[in-house]
XYZ file of C-alpha atoms in Angstrom:
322
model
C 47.827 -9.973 57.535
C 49.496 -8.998 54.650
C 53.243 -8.130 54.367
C 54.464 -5.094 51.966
C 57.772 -4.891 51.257
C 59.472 -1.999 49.298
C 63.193 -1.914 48.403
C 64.952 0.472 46.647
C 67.308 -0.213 43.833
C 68.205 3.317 42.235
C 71.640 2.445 40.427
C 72.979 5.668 41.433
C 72.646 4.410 45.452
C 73.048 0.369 45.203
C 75.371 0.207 41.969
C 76.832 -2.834 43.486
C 75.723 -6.079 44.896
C 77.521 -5.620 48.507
C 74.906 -2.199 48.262
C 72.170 -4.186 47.533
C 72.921 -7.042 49.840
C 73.232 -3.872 52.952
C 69.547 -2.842 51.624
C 68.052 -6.166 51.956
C 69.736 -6.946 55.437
C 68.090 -3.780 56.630
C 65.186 -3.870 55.388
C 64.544 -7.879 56.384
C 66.093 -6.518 60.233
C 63.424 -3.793 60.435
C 61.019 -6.138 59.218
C 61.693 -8.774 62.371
C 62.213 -5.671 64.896
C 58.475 -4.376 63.990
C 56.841 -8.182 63.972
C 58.337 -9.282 67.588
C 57.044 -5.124 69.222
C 54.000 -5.279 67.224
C 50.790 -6.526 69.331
C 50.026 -9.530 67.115
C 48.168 -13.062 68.440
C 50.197 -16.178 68.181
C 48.509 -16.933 64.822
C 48.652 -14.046 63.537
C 52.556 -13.501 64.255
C 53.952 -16.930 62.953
C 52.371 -16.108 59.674
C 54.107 -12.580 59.394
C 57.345 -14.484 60.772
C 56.826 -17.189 57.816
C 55.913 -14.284 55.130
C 58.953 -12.306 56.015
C 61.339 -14.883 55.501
C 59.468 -15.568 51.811
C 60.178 -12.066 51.118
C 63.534 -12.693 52.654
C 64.493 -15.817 49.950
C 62.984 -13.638 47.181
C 65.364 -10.614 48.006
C 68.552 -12.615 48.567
C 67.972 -15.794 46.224
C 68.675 -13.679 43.079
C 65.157 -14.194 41.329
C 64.231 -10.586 41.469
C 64.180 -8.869 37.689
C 67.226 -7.055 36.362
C 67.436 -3.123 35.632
C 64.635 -2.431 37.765
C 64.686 1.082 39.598
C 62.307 -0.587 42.647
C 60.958 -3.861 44.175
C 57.452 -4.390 45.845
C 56.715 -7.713 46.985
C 53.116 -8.219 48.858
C 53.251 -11.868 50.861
C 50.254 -13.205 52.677
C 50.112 -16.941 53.298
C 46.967 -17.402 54.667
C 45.537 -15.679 51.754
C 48.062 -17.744 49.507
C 49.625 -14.361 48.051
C 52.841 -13.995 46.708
C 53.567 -11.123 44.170
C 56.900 -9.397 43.190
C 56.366 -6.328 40.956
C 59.487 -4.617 39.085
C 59.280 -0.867 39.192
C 60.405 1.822 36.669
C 61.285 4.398 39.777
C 63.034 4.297 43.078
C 61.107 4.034 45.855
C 62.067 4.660 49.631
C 62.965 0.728 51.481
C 59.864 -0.132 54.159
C 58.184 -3.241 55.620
C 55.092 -3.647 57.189
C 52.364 -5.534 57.460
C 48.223 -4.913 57.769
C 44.713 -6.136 56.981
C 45.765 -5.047 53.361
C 48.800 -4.132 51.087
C 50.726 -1.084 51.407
C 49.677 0.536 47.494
C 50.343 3.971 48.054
C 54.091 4.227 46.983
C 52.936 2.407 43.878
C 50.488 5.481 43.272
C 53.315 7.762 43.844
C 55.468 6.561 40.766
C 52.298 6.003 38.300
C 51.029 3.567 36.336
C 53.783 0.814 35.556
C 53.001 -2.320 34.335
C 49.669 -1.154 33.345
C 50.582 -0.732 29.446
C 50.653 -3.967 27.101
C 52.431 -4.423 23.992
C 51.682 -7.529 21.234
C 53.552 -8.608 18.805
C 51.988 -10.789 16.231
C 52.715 -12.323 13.086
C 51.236 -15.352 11.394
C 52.821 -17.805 12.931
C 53.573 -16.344 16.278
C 52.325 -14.088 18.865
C 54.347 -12.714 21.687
C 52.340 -10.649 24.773
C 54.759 -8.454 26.863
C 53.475 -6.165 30.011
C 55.026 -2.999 31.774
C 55.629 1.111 31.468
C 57.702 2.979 29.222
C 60.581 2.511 31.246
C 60.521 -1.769 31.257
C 58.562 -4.442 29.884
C 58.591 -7.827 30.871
C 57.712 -11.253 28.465
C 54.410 -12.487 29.856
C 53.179 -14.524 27.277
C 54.445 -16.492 23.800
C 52.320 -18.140 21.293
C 53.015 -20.811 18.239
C 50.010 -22.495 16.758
C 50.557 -25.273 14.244
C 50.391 -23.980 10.904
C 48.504 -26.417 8.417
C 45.546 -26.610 6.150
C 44.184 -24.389 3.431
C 47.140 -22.362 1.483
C 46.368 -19.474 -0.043
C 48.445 -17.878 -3.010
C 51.030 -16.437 -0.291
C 51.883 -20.020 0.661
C 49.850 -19.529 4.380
C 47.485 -21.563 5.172
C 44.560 -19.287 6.066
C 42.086 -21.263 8.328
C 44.972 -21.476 10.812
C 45.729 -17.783 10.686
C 42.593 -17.169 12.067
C 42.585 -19.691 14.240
C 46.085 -18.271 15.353
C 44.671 -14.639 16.024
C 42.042 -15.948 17.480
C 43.929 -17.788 20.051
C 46.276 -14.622 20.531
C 43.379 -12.386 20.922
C 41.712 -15.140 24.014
C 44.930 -14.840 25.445
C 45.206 -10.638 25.154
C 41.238 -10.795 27.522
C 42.396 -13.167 29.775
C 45.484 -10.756 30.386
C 42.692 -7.548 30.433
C 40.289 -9.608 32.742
C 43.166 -10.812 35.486
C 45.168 -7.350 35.782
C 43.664 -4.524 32.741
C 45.761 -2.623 31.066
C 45.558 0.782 29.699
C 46.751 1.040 26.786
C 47.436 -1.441 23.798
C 50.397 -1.449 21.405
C 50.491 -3.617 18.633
C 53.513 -4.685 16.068
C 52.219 -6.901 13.247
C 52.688 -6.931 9.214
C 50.352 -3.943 7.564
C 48.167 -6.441 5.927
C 47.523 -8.376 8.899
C 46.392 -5.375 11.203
C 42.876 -5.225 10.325
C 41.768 -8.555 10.496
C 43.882 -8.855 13.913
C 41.940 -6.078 15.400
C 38.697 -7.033 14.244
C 39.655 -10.427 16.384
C 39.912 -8.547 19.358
C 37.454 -8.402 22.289
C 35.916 -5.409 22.300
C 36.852 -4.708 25.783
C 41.168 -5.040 24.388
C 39.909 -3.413 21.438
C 39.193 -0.161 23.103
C 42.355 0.069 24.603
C 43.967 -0.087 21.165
C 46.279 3.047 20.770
C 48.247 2.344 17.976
C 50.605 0.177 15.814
C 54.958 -0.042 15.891
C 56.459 0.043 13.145
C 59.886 -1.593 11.753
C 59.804 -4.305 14.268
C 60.517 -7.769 13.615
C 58.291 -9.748 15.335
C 59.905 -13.047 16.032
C 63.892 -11.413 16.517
C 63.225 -8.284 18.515
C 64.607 -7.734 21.450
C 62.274 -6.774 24.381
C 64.787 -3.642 24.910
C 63.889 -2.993 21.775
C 60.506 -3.507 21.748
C 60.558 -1.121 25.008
C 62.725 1.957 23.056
C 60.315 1.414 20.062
C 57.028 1.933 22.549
C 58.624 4.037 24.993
C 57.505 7.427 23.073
C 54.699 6.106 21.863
C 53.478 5.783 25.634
C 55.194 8.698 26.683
C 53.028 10.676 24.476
C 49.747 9.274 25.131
C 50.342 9.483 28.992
C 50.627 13.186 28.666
C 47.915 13.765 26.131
C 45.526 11.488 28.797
C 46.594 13.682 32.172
C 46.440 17.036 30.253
C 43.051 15.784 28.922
C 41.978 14.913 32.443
C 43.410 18.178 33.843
C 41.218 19.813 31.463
C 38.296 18.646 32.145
C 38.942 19.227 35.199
C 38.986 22.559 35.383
C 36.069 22.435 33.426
C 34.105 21.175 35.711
C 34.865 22.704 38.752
C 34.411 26.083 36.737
C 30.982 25.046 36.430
C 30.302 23.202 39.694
C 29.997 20.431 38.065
C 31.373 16.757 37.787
C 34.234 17.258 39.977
C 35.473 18.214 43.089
C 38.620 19.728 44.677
C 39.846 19.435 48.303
C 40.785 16.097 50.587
C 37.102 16.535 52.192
C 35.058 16.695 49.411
C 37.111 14.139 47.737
C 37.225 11.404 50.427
C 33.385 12.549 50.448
C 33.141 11.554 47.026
C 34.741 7.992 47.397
C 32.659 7.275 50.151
C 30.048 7.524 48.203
C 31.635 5.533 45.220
C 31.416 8.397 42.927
C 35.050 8.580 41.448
C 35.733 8.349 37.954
C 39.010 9.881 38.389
C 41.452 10.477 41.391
C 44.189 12.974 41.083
C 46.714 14.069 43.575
C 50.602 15.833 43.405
C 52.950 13.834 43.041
C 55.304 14.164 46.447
C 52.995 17.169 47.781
C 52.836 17.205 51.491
C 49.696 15.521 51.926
C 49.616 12.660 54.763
C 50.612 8.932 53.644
C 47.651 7.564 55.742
C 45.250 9.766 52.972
C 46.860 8.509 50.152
C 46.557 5.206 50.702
C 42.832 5.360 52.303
C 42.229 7.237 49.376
C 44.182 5.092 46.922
C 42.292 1.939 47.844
C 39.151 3.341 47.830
C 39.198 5.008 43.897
C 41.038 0.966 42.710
C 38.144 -0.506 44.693
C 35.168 1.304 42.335
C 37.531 0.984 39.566
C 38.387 4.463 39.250
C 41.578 5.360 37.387
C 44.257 7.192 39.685
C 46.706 10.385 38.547
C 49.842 11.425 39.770
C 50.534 14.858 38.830
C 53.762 16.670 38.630
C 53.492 20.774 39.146
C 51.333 22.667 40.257
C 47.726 22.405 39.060
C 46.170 21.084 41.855
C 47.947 22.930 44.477
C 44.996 25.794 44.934
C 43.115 22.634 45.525
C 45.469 21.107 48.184
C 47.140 18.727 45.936
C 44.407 16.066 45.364
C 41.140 16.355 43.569
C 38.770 13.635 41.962
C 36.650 13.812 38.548
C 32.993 12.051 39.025
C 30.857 9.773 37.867
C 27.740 11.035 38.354
């Protein structure tokens, strides 16, 4: 059994700690009313008992991230899962537990923490993750400098041994949890050879370079206010581009569909390239989520939309695969 756990932290609601402290109480107290009612074996209950009070340390020991909007936290012992994720929106408080984690509020507010921003010089490489709204150090590299110099006093056969190391580090970070888009800060003559280290799996995720940043001093706030528009952009480019095509396609009968049948049709049969659904449109949790889970599970990218373009559609449609 897995235990979700969403709390909200909206600064205009829980501004002070007595406020957040209230939010936590309740939300730990409905998570201990629901565990003793629910029909659970004796196994099966002492584990949601133990994850709950995990989740219940996390929320009141003070480790949870600063300036975020949200919390979700996903505890399953027997599984030996533990994950806290910061989020860039507020989100409605809930507990609960089942086979598998609660993801469909996560789907409501987007993408966060699927953008990843390096900053690399040659000496050092620092690897941060998030939206445009927070990012979060996840990584910070210093290779030994020595060898070779060249006439600008570096010694060269360690630079590349340096980018190399930074780009090993950027896969491992795509392979574990991808990301979908790449920002880079480095010196103008360095960017080339940096990006022809990459994998070619980061490489293609490579949407462009930040400017004026220094990369050993700078902040991450400023990091974040220096990417923030440069995500913000692409993010509307991509759904406009997928809203495009489509219309596109369904003009044509083609590669897409419309509709919560013919899209939970479609993920059935693992067809999904794209799922898209309105954002905070009346359409049942329960279909969300199945629907959610389903489109991650073939690795199929998921949309919220604001507006209305997919309301003659009943708020959720799907691009295809084949």
């Amino acid at each position: 059994m897995v235990l979700s756990a969403y709390l909200n932290l909206d600064p205009e609601r829980f501004a002070t700690a007595g406020a957040r402290e209230s939010e936590v109480r309740s939300l730990i107290d409905s998570g201990h009313r629901q565990i003793e009612s629910a029909h659970l074996d004796h196994d099966h209950r002492e584990q949601v008992r133990g994850d709950l009070e995990r989740v219940q340390d996390y929320l009141s020991g003070g480790d949870a991230p600063s300036g975020a909007h949200g919390l979700a936290v996903f505890s399953c012992s027997s599984l030996d899962l533990f994950e806290a994720l910061s989020l860039p929106e507020p989100v409605e408080s809930s507990i609960s537990f089942d086979a598998g984690p609660l993801i469909a509020p996560l789907a409501e507010i987007g993408p966060s923490g699927h953008w990843c921003v390096t900053l690399v010089n040659r000496r050092v490489a620092r690897i941060m993750r998030g939206s445009q709204d927070r990012l979060f150090s996840v990584a910070e590299i210093g290779d030994s400098i020595q060898g070779r110099r060249t006439r600008d006093g570096w010694y060269e056969h360690d630079v590349q041994a340096h980018l190399r190391h930074t780009a090993e580090v950027l896969l491992s970070q795509q392979r574990r949890r991808p990301f979908q888009g790449l920002l880079v800060a480095a010196p103008h003559d360095l960017r080339d050879t940096f990006e022809k280290t990459l994998h070619s799996y980061v490489r293609e995720r490579l949407v462009g370079y930040l400017d004026d940043l220094d990369v050993e001093a700078a902040t991450e706030e400023e990091v974040r206010e220096r990417a923030a528009d440069v995500i913000a952009e692409h993010e509307r480019e991509h759904l406009t581009e997928k809203l495009g095509r489509l219309r596109a396609e369904l003009g044509r009968d083609g590669r897409a569909v419309g509709g919560a049948d013919g899209v939970m049709d479609a993920l059935q049969q693992r067809r999904v390239e794209a799922l898209l659904f309105t954002r905070g449109d009346k359409i049942p949790d329960e279909m969300i989520e199945e629907a959610t889970e389903a489109a991650i599970a073939q690795d199929a990218e998921v949309l919220a939309v604001d507006g209305p373009d997919l309301g003659p559609l009943g708020g959720i449609a799907a691009l295809l695969r084949f």
